[in-house]
PDB file of C-alpha atoms in Angstrom:
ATOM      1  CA  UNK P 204    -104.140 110.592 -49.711  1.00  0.00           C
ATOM      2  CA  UNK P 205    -100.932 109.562 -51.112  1.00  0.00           C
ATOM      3  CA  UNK P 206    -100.225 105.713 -50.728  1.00  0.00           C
ATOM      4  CA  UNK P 207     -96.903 106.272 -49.107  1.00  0.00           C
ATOM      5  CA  UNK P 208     -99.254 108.257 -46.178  1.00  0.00           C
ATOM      6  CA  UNK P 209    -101.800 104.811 -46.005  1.00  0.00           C
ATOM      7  CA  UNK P 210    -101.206 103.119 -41.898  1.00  0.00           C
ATOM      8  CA  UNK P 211    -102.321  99.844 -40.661  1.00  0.00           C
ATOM      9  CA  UNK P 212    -105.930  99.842 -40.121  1.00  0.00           C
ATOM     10  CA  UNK P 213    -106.994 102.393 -43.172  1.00  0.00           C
ATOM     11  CA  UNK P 214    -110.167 101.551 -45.295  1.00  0.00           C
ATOM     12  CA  UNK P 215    -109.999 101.444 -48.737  1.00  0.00           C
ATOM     13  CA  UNK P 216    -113.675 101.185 -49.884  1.00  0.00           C
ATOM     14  CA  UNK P 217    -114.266 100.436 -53.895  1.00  0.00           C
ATOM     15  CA  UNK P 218    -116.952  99.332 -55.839  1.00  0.00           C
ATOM     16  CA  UNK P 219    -115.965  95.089 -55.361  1.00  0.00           C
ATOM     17  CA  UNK P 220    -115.568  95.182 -51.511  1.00  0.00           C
ATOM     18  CA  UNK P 221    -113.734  97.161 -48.509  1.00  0.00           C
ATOM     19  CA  UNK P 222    -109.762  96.657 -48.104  1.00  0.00           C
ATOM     20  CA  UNK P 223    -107.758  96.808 -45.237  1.00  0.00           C
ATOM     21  CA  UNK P 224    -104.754  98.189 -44.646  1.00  0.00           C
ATOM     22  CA  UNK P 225    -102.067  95.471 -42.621  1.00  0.00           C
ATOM     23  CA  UNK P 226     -98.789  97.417 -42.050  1.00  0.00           C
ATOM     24  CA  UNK P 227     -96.890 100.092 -43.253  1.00  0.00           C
ATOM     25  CA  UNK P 228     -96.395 100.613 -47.150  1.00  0.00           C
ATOM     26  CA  UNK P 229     -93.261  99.406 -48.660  1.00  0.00           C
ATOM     27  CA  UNK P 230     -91.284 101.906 -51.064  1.00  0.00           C
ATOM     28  CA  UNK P 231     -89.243 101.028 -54.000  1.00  0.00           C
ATOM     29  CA  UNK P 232     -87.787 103.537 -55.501  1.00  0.00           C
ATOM     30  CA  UNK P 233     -85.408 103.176 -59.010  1.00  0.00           C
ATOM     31  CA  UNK P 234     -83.343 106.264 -59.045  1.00  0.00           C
ATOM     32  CA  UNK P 235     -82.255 105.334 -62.525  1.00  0.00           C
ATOM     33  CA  UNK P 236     -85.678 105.041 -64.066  1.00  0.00           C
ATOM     34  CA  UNK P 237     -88.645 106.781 -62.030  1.00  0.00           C
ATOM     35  CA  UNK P 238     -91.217 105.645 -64.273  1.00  0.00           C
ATOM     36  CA  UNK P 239     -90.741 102.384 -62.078  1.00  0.00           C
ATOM     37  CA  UNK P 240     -91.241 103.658 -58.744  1.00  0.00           C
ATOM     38  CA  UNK P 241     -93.892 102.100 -56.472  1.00  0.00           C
ATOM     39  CA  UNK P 242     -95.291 101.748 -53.940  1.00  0.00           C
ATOM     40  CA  UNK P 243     -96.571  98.347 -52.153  1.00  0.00           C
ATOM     41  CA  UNK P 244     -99.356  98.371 -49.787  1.00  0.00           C
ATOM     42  CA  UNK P 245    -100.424  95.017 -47.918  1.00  0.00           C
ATOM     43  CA  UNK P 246    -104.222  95.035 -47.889  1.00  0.00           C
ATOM     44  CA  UNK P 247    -106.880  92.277 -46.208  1.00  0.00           C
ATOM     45  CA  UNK P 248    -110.279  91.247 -47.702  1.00  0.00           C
ATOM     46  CA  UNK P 249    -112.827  92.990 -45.166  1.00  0.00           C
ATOM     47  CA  UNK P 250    -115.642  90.234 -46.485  1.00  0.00           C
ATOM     48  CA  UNK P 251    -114.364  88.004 -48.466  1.00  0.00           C
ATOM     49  CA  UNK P 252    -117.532  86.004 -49.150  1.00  0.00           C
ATOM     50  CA  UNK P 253    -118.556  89.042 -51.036  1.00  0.00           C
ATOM     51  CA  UNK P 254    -115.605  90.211 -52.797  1.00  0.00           C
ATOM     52  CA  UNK P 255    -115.908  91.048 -56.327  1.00  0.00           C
ATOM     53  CA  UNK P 256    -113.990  90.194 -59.004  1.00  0.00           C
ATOM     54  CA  UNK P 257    -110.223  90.788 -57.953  1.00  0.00           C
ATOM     55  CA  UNK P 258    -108.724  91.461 -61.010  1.00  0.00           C
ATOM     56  CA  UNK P 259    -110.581  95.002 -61.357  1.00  0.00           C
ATOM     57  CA  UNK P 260    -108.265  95.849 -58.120  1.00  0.00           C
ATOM     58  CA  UNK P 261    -106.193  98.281 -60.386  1.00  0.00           C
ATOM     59  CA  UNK P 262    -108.826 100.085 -61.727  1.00  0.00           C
ATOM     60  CA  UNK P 263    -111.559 100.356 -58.577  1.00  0.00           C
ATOM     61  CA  UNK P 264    -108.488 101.215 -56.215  1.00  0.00           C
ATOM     62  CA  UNK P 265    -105.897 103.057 -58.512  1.00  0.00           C
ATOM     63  CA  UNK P 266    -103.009 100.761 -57.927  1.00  0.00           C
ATOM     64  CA  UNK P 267    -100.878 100.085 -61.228  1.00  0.00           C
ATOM     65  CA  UNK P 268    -100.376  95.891 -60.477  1.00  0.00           C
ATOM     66  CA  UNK P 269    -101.466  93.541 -57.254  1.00  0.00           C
ATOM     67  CA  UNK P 270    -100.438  89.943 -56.496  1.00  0.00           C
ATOM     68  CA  UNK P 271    -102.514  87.560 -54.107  1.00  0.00           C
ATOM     69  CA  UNK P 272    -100.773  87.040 -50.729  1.00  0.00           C
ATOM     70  CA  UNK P 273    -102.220  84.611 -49.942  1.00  0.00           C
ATOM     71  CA  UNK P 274    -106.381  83.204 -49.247  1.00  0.00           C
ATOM     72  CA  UNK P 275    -107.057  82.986 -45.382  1.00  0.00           C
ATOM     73  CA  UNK P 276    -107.207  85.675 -44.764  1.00  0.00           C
ATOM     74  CA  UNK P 277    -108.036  86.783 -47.950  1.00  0.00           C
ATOM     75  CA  UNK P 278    -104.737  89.506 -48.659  1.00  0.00           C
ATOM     76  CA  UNK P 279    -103.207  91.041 -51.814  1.00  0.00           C
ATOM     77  CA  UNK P 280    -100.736  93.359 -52.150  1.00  0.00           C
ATOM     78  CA  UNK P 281    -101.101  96.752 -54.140  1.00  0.00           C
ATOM     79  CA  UNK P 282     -98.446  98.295 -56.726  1.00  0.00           C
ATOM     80  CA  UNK P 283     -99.209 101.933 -56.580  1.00  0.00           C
ATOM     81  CA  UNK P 284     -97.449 105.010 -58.269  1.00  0.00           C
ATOM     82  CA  UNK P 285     -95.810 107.479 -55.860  1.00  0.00           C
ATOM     83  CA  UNK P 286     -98.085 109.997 -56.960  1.00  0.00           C
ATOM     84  CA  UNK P 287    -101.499 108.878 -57.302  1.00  0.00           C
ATOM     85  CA  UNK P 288    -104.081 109.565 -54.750  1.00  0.00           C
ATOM     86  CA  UNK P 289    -105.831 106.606 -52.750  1.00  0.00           C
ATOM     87  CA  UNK P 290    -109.886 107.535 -51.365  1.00  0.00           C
ATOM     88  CA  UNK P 291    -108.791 105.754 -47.666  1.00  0.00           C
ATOM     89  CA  UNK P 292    -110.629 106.476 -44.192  1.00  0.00           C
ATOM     90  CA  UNK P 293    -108.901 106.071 -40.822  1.00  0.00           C
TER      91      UNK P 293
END
């Protein structure tokens, strides 16, 4: 699915741990330059005792840049392209 389609509650599943999605994404759009469109999805650390390495969050999840939200509970948030297509489950 599309990351602008993700709702509270999805699963995003990769190869370093389970995400989950905490509220609705967030779009920023630069009509002026596309190539800088995004959109930000809020995730949550399902098990963060077991969480891999968190700076292969771009490549296991697709997202183009993340930032840490913050460590209890464990929450980042993802940069994705409009267009790219996120394996979630509801």
């Amino acid at each position: 699915m599309k990351p602008g389609s993700l709702k509270s509650g999805d699963r995003i599943a990769t190869a370093i741990g389970t995400l989950i999605v905490r509220g609705e994404p967030i779009s920023d759009f630069v009509p002026e330059d596309p190539q800088w469109d995004r959109i930000f999805v809020d995730v949550e650390v399902e098990k963060p005792d077991s969480f891999g390495d968190p700076d292969r969050l771009p490549a296991v999840t697709g997202a183009s840049e993340f930032q840490l939200l913050g460590p209890m509970p464990l929450r980042y948030r993802l940069g994705f392209r409009p267009d790219v297509d996120v394996k979630a489950t509801r």
